[in-house]
mmCIF file of C-alpha atoms and ligand atoms in Angstrom:
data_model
loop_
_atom_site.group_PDB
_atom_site.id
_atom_site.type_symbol
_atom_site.label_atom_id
_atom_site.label_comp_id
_atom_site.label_asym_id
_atom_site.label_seq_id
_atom_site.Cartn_x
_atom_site.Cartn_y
_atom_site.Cartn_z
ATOM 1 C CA UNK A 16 -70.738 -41.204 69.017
ATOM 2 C CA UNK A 17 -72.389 -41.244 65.723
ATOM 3 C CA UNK A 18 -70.126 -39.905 62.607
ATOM 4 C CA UNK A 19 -71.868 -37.836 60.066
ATOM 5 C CA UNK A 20 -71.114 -40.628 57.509
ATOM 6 C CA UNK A 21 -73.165 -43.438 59.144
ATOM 7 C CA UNK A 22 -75.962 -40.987 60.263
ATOM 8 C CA UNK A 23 -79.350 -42.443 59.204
ATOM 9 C CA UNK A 24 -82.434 -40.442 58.346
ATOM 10 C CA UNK A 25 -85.479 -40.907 60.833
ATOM 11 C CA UNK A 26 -88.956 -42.053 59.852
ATOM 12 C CA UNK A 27 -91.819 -39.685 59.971
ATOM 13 C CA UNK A 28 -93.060 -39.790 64.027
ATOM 14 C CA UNK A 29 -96.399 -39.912 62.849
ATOM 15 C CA UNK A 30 -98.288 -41.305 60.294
ATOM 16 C CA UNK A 31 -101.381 -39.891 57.681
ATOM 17 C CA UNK A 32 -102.455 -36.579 57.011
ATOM 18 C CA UNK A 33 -102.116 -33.737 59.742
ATOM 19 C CA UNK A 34 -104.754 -31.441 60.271
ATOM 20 C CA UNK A 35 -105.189 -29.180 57.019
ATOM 21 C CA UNK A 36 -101.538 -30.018 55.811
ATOM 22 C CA UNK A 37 -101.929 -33.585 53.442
ATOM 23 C CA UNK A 38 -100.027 -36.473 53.150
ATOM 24 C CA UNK A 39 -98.638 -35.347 49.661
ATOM 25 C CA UNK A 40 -96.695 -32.580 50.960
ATOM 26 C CA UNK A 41 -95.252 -34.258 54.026
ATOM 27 C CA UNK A 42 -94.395 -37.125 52.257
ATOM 28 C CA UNK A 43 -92.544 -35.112 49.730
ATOM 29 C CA UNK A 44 -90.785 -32.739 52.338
ATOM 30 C CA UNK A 45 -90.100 -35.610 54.070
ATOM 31 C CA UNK A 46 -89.064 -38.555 51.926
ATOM 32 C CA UNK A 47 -87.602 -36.277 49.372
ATOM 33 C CA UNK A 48 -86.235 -33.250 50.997
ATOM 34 C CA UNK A 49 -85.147 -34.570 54.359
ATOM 35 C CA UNK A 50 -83.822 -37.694 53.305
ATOM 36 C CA UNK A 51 -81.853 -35.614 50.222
ATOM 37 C CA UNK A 52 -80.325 -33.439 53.228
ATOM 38 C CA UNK A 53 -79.267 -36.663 55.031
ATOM 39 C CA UNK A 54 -78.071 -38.127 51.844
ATOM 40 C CA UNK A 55 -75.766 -35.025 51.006
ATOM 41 C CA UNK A 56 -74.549 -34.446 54.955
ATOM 42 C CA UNK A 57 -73.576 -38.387 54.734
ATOM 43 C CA UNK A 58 -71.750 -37.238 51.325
ATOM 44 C CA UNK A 59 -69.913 -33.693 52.351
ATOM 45 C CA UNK A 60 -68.740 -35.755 55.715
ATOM 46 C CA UNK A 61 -67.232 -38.706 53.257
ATOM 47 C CA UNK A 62 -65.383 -36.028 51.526
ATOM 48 C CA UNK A 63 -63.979 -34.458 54.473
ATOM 49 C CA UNK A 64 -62.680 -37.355 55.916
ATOM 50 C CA UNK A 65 -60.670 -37.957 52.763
ATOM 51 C CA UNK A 66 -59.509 -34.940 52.408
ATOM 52 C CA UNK A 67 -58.458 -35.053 56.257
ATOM 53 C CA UNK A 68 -56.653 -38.335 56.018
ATOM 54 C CA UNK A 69 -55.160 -37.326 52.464
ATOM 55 C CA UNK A 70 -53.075 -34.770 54.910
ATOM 56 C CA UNK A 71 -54.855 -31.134 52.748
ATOM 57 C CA UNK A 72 -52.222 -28.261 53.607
ATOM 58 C CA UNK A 73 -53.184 -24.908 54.414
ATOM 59 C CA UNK A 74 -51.961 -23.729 50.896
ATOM 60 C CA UNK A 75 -54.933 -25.882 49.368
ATOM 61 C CA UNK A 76 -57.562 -23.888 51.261
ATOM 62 C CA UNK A 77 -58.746 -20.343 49.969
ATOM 63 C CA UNK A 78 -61.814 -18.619 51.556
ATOM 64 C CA UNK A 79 -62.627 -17.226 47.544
ATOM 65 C CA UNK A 80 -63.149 -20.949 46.402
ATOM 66 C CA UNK A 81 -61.535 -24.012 47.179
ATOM 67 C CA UNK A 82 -62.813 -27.650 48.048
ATOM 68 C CA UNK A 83 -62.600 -27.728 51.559
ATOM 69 C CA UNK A 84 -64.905 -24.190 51.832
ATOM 70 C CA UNK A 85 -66.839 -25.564 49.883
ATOM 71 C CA UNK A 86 -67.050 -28.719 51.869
ATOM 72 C CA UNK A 87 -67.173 -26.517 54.870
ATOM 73 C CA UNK A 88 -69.898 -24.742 53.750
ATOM 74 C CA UNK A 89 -71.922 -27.487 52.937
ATOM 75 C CA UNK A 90 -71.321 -29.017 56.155
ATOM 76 C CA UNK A 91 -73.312 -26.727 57.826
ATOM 77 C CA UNK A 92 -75.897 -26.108 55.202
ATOM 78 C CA UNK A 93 -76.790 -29.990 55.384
ATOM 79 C CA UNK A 94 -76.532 -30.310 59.177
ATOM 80 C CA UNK A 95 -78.675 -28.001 60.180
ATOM 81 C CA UNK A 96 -80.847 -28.610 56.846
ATOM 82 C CA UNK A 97 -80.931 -32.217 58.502
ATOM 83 C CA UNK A 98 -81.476 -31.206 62.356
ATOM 84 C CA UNK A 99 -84.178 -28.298 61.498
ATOM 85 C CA UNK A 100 -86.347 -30.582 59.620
ATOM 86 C CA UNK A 101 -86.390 -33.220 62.354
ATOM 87 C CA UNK A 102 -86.931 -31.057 65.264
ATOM 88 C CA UNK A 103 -89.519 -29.601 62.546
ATOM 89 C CA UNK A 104 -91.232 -33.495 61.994
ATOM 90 C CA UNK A 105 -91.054 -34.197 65.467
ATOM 91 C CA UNK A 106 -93.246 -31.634 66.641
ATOM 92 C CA UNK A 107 -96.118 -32.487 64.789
ATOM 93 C CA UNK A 108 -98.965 -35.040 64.635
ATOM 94 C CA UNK A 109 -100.414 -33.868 67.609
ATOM 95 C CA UNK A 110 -103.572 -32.209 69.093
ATOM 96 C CA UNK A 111 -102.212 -28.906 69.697
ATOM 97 C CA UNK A 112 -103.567 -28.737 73.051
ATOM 98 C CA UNK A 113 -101.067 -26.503 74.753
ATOM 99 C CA UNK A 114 -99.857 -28.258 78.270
ATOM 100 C CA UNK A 115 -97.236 -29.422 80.224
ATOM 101 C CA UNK A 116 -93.918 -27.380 81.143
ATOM 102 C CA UNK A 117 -93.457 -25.436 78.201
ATOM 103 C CA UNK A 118 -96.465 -24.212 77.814
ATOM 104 C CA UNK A 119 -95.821 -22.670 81.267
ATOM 105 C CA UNK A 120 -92.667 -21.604 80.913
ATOM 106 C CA UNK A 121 -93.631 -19.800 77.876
ATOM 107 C CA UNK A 122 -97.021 -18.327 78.998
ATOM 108 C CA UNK A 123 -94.837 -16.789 81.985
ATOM 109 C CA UNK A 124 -92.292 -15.157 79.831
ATOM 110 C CA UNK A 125 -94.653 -13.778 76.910
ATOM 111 C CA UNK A 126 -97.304 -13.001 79.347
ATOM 112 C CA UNK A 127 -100.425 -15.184 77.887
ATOM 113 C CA UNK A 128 -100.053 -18.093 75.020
ATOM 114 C CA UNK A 129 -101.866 -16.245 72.786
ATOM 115 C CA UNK A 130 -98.796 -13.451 72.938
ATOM 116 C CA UNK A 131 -96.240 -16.078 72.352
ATOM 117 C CA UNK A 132 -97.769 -17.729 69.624
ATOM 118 C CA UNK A 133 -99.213 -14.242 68.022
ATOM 119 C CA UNK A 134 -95.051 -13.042 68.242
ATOM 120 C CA UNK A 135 -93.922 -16.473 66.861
ATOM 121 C CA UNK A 136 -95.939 -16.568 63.923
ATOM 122 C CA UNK A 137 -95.246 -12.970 62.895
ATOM 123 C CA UNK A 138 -91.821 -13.976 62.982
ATOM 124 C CA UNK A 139 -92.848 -16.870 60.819
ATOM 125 C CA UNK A 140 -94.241 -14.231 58.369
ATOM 126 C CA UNK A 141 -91.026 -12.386 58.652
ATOM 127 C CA UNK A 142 -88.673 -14.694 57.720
ATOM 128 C CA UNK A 143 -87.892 -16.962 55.063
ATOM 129 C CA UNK A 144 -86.645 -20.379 56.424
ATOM 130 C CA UNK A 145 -86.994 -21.193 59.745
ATOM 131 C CA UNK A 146 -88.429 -19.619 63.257
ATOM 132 C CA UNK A 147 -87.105 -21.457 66.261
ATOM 133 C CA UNK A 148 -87.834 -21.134 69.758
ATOM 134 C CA UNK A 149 -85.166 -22.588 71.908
ATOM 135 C CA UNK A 150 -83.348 -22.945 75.173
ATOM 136 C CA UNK A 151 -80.584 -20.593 74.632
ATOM 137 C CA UNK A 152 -78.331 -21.960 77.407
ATOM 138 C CA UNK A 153 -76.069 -19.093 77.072
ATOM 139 C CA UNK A 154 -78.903 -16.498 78.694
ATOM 140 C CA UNK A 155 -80.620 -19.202 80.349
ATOM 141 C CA UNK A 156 -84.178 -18.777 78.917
ATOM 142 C CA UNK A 157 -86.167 -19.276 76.125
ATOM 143 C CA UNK A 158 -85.876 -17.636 72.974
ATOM 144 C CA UNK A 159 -87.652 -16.829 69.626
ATOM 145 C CA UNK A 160 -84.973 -17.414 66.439
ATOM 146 C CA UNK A 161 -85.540 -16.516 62.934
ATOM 147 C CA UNK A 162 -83.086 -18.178 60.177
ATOM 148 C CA UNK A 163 -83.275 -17.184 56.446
ATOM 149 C CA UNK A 164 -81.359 -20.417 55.315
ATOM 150 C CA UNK A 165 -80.410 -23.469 57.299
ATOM 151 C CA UNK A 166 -76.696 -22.195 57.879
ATOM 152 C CA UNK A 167 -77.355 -18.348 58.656
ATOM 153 C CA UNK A 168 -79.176 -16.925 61.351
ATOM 154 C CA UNK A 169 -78.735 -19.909 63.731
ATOM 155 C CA UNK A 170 -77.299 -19.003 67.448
ATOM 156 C CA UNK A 171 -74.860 -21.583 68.818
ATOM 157 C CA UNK A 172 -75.968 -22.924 72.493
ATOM 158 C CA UNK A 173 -79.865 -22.337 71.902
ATOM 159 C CA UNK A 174 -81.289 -25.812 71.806
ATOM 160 C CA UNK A 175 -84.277 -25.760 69.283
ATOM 161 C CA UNK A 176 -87.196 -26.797 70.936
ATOM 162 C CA UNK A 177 -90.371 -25.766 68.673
ATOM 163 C CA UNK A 178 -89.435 -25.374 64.818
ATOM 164 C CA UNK A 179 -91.155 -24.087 62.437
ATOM 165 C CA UNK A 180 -90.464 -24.548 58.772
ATOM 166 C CA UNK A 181 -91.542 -21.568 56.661
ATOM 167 C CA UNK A 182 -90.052 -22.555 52.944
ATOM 168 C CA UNK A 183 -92.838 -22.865 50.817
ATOM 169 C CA UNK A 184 -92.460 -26.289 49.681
ATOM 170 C CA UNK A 185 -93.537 -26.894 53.527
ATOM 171 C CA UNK A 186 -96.896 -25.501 52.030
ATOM 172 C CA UNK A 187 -97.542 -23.966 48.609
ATOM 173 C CA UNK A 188 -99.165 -27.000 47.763
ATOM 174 C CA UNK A 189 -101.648 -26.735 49.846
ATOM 175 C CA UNK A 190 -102.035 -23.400 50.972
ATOM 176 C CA UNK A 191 -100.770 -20.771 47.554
ATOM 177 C CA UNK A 192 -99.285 -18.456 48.790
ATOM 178 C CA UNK A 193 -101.204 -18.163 51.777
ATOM 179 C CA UNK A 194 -98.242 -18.646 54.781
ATOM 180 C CA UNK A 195 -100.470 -16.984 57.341
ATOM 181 C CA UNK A 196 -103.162 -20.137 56.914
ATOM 182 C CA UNK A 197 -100.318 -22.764 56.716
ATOM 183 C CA UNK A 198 -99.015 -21.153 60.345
ATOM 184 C CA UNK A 199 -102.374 -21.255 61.828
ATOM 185 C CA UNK A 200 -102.545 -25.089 60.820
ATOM 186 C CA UNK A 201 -99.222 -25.549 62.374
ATOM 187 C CA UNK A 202 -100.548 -24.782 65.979
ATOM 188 C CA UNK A 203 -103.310 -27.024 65.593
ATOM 189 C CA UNK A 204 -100.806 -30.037 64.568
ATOM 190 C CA UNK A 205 -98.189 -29.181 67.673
ATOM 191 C CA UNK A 206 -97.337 -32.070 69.839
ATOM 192 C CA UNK A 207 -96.829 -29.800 72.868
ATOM 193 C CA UNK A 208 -95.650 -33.538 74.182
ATOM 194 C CA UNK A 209 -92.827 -33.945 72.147
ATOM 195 C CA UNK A 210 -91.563 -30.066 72.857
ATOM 196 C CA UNK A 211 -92.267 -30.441 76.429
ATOM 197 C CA UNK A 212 -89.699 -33.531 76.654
ATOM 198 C CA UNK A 213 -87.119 -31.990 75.161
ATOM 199 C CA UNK A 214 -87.569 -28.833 76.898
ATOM 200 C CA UNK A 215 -87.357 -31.262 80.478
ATOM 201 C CA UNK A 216 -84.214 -32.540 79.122
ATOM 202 C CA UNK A 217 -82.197 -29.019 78.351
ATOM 203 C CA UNK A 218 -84.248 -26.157 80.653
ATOM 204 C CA UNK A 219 -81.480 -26.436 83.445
ATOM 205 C CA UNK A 220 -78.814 -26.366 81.044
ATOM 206 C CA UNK A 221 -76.364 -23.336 81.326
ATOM 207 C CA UNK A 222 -73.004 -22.531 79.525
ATOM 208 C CA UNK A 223 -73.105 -19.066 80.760
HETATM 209 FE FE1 LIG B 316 -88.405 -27.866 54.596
#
């Protein structure tokens, strides 16, 4: 098992511009951003392994301020920070030709794809961070998410399986303020590919 101190960033899975979105602004969410989040996870985990082996007594901890909440709390903010952003990456570069099992699955549970991806995207105009469909293995079916930050809003035991990043460094750059373009671009970049195998490897999952 991998510990969060030797945990490596991953390289972009695709190269070049994607459709509508340039290379400026995934570079820098990417190469920047990302790897920053991977940087600082590698750092908080460092520091709680000291602070582990230095033998920290409950009388050093205080849920006001003290070093280990903050280390907790920037734990999570980094993980998922990290996680989000890759599930984010590795969706994209693709066609956005909606097919294989996921595209089923969700056509049958929001009635037509146009339904699911109107309701997703609303959501993405909702929120401020993050929307998320997943496998929530806890009901046993897929599920829309919306996250304000990277450590609030997420549901433990819902697998992310399409992620959408709505921050606007993901697309002020390119877009102003307009989110509802940058959203409609996102659909045309989907790898439906990439979702679809990691939707194959979770859907019979259940920790009900
Ligand atoms: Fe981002």
């Amino acid at each position: 098992m991998t510990s969060s101190t030797s945990y490596e960033s991953k390289p972009l899975p695709f190269s070049g511009p994607l459709n509508g979105i340039s290379e400026k602004t995934v570079l820098i969410h990417h190469d920047k951003l990302y790897v920053g989040y991977v940087n600082k996870m590698k750092e908080v985990g460092q520091k709680l392994k000291e602070m582990a082996a230095s033998g920290i007594g409950l009388d050093a901890a205080n849920q006001s301020y003290s070093d280990l909440r903050a280390l907790r709390d920037g734990e999570t903010f980094t993980a998922n920070g990290v996680y989000l952003h890759e599930d984010y990456f590795s969706v994209l570069g693709g066609d956005g030709k909606a097919e294989g099992p996921l595209a089923d699955a969700v056509v049958e549970k929001w009635g037509s794809l146009e339904k699911f991806i109107t309701f997703f995207s609303a959501t993405g105009m909702a929120m401020r961070g993050w929307i998320v469909l997943a496998w929530d293995a806890r009901l046993g079916r897929l599920k829309i998410y919306g996250c304000d930050a990277h450590n609030q809003g997420g549901v433990w035991g819902a697998i992310p399986l399409l992620v959408l990043d709505v921050y606007e460094h993901a697309y002020f750059a390119d877009f102003g303020s307009d989110r509802k373009s940058y959203i409609s671009t996102f659909w045309k970049n989907l790898n439906w590919k990439a979702a679809n195998e990691r939707f194959e490897l979770v859907k019979n999952l259940s920790i009900s």
